[in-house]
Coordinates of N, CA, C and O in Angstrom, one line a residue:
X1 N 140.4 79.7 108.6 CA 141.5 80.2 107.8 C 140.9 80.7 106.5 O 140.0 80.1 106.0
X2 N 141.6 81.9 105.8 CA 141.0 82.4 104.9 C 142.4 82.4 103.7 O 143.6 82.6 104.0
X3 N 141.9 82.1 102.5 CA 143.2 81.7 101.5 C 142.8 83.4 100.9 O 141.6 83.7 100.6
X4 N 144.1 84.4 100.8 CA 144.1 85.7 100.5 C 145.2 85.7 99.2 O 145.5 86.8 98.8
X5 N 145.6 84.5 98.7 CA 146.4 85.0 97.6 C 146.6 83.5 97.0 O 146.5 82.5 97.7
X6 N 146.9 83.3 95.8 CA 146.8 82.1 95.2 C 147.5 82.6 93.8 O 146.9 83.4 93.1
X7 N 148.8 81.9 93.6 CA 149.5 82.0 92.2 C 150.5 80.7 92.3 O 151.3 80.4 93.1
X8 N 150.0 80.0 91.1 CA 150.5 78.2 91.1 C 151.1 77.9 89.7 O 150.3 78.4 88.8
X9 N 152.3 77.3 89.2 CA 152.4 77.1 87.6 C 150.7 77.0 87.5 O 149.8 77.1 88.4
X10 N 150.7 76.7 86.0 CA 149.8 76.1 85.6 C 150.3 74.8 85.7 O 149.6 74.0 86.2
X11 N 151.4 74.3 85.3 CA 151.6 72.4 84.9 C 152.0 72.3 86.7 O 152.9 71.4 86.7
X12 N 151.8 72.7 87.6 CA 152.7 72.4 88.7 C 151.7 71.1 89.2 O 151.7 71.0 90.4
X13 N 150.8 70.2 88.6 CA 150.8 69.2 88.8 C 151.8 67.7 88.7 O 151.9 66.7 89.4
X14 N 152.5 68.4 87.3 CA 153.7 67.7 86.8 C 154.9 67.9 87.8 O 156.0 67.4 87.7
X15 N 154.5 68.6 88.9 CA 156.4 68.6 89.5 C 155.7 68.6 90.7 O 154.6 68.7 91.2
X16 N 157.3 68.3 91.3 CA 157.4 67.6 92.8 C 157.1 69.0 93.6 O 157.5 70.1 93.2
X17 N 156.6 68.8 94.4 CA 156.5 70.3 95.7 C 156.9 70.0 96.8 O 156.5 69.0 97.4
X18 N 157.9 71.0 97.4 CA 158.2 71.3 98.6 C 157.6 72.6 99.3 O 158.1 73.7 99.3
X19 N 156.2 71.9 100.3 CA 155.8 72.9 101.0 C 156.6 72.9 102.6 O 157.0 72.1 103.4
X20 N 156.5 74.7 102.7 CA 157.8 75.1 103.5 C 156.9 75.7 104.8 O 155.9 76.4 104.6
X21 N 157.1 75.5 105.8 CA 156.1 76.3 107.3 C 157.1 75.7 107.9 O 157.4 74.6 107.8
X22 N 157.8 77.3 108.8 CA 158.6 77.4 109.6 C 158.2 76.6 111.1 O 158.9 75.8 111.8
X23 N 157.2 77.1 111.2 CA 156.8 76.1 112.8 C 155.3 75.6 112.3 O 154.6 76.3 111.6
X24 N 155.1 74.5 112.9 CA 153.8 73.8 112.4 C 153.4 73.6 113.8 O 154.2 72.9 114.4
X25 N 152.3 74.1 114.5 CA 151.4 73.5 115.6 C 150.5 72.9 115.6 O 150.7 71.7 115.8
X26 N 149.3 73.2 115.4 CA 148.1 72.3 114.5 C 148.3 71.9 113.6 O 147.9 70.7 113.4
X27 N 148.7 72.4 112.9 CA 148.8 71.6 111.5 C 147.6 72.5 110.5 O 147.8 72.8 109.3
X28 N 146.6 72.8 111.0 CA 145.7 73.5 110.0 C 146.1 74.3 109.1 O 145.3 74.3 108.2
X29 N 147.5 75.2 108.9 CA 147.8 75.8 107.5 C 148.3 74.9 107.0 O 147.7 74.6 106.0
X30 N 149.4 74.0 107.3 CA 149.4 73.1 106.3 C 149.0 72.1 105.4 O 149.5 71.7 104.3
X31 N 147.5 71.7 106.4 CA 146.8 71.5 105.8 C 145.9 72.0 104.7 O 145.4 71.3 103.8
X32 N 145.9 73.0 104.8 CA 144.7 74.2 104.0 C 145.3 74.2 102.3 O 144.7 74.2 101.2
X33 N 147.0 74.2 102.8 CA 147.8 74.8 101.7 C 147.9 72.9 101.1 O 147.9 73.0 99.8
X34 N 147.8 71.7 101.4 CA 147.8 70.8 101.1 C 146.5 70.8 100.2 O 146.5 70.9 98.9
X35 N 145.5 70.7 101.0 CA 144.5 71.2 99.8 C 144.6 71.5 98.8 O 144.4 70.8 97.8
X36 N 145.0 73.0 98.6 CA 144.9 73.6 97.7 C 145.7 72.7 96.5 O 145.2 72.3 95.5
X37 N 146.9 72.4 97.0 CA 147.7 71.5 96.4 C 147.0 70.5 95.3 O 147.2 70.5 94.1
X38 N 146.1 69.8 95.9 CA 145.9 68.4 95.8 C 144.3 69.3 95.0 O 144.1 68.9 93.9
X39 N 144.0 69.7 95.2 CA 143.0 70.9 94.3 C 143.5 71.0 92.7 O 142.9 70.9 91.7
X40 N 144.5 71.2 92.9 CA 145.1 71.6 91.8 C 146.0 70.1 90.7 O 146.8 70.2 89.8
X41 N 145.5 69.3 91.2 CA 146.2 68.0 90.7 C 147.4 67.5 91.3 O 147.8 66.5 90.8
X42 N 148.0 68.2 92.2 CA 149.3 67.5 92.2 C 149.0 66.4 93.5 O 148.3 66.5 94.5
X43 N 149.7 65.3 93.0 CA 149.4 64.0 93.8 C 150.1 63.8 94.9 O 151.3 63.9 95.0
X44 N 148.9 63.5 96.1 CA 149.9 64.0 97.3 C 150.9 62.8 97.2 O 150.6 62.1 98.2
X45 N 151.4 62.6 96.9 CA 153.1 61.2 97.2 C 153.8 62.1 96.5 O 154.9 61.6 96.5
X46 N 153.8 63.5 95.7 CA 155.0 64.5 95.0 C 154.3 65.8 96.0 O 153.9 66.9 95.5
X47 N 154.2 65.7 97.4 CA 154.1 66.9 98.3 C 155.2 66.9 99.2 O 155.2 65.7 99.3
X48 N 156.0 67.2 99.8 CA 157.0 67.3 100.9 C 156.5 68.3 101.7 O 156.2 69.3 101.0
X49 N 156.3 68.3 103.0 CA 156.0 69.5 103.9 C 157.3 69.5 104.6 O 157.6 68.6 105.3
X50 N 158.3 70.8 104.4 CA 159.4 70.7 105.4 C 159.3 71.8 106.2 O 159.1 73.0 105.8
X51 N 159.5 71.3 107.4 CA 159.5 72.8 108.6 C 160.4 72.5 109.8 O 160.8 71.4 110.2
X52 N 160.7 73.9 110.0 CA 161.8 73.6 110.9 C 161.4 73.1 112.4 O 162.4 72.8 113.2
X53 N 160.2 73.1 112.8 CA 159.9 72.9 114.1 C 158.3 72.5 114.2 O 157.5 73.4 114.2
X54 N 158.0 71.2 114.3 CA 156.6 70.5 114.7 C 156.3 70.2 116.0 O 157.1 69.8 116.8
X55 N 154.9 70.4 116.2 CA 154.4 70.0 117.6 C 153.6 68.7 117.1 O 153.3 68.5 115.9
X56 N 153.5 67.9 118.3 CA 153.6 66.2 117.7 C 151.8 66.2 117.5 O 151.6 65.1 117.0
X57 N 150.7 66.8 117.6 CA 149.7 67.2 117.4 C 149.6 67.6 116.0 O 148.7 67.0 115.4
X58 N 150.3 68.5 115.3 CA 150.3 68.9 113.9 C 150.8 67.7 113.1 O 150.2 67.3 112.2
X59 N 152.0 67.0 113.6 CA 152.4 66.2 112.3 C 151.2 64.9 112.7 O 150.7 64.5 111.7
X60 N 150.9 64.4 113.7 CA 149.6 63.3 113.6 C 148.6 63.6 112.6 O 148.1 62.9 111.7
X61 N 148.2 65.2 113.2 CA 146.8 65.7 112.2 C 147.1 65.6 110.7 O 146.3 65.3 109.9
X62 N 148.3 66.1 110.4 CA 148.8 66.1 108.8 C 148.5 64.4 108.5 O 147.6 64.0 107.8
X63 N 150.0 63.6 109.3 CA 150.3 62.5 108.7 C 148.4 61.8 108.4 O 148.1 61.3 107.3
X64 N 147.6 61.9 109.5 CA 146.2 61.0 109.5 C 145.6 61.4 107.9 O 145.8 60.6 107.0
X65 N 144.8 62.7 107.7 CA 145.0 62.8 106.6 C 145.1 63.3 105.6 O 144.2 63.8 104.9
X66 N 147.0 63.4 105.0 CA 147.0 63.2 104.4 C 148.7 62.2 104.5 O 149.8 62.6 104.5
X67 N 147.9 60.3 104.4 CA 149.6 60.1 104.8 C 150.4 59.7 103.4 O 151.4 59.1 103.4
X68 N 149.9 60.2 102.4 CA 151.1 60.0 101.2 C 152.6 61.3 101.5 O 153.7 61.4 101.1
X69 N 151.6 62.1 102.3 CA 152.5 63.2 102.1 C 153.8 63.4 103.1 O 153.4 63.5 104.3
X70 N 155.1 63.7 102.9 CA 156.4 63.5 103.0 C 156.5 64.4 103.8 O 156.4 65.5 103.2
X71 N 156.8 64.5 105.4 CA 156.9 65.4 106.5 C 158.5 65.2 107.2 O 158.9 64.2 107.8
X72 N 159.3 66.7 106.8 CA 160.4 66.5 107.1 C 160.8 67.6 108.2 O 160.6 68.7 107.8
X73 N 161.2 67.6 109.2 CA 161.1 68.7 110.2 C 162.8 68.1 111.3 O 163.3 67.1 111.6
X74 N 163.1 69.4 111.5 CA 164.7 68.7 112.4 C 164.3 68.9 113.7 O 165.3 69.0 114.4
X75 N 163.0 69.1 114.5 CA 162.8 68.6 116.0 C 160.8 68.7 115.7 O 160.0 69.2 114.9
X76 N 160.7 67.9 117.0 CA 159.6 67.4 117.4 C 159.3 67.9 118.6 O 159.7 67.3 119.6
X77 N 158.3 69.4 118.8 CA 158.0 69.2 120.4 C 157.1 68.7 121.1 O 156.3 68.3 120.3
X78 N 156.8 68.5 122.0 CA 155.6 67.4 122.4 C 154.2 68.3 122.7 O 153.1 67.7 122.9
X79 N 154.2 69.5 122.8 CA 153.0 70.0 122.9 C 152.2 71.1 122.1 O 152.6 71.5 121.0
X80 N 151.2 71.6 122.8 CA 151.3 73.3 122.0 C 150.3 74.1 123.6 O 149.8 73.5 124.6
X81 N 150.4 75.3 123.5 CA 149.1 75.6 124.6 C 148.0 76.4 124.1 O 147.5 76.6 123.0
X82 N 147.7 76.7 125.0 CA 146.1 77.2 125.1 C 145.9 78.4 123.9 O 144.9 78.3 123.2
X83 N 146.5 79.1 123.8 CA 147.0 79.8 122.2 C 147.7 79.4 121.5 O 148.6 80.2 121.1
X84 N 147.7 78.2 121.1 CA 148.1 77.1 120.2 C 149.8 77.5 119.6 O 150.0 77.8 118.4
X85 N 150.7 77.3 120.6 CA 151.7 78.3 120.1 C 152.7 76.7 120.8 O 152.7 76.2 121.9
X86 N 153.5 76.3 119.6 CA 154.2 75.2 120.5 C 155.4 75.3 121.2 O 156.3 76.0 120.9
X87 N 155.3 74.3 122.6 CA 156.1 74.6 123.5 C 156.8 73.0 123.5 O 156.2 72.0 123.3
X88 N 158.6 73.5 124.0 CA 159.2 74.5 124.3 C 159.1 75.8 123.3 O 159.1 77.0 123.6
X89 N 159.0 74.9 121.9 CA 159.0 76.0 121.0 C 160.2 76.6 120.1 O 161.3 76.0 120.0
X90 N 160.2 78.1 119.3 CA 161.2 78.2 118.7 C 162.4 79.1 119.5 O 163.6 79.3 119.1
X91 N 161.5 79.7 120.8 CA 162.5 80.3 122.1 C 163.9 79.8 122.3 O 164.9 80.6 122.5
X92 N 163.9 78.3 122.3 CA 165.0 77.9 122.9 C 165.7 76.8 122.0 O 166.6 76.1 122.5
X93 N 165.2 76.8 120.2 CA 165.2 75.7 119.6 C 166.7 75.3 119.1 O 167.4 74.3 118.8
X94 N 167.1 77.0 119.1 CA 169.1 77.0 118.8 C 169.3 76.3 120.1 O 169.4 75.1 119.8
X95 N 169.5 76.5 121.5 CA 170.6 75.7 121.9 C 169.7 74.3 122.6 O 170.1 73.8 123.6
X96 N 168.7 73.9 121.9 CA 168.6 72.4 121.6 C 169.3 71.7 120.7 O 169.9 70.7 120.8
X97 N 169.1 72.6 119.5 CA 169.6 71.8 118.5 C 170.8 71.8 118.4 O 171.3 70.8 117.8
X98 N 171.5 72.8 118.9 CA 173.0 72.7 118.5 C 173.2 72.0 120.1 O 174.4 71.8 120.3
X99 N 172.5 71.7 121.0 CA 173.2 70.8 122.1 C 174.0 71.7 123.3 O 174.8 71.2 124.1
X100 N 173.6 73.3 123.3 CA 174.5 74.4 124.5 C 173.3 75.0 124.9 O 172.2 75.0 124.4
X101 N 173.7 75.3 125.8 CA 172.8 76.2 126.8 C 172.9 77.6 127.3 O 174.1 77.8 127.6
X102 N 172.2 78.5 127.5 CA 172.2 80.3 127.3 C 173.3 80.2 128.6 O 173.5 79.1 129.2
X103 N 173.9 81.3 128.8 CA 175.1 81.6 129.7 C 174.3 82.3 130.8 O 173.8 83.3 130.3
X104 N 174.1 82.0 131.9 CA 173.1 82.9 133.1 C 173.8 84.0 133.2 O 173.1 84.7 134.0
X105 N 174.7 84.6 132.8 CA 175.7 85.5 132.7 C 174.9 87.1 131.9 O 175.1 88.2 132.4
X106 N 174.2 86.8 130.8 CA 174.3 87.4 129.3 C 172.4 88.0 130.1 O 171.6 88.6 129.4

């Protein structure tokens, strides 16, 4: 991974962060972006990583190291595959979450 842009307060050691990744599979950008974080002074126990969909591979690799840091996500899938893309994934993640299923109809 290559970091292509970088603009941070200057004091944003002083304040809480909520880092945001929509689907996390390995975990390596959020990682990367934790770094930078923790580069920058802010102490990882004031990091929050929220995303809307983790494969259980990314949050292990995050939580190992780095486990001060606050991992909030509203489902868990159990895998990823061979192009690291997690499955089931975000295909079908609306009628998981909301509990309905596609109409064979449509």
């Amino acid at each position: 991974m290559k970091l292509y842009y970088l603009r941070l307060p200057k004091d944003i050691k002083d304040y809480r962060v909520i880092l945001m990744d929509a689907t996390v599979a390995t975990g390596a950008a959020a990682m990367m972006a934790i770094r930078v974080l923790l580069d920058h002074d802010v102490p990882e126990e004031n990091i929050s990583l929220v995303s809307l969909l983790m494969a259980e591979i990314g949050v292990h690799s995050i939580a190992y190291a780095f486990p001060k840091v606050k991992i909030v996500t509203s489902a868990l899938d159990p895998e990823i595959n061979e192009k690291f893309y997690v499955l089931p994934g975000i295909g079908n993640f609306g009628d998981r979450y909301f509990g309905t299923e596609p109409n064979e109809d449509y």
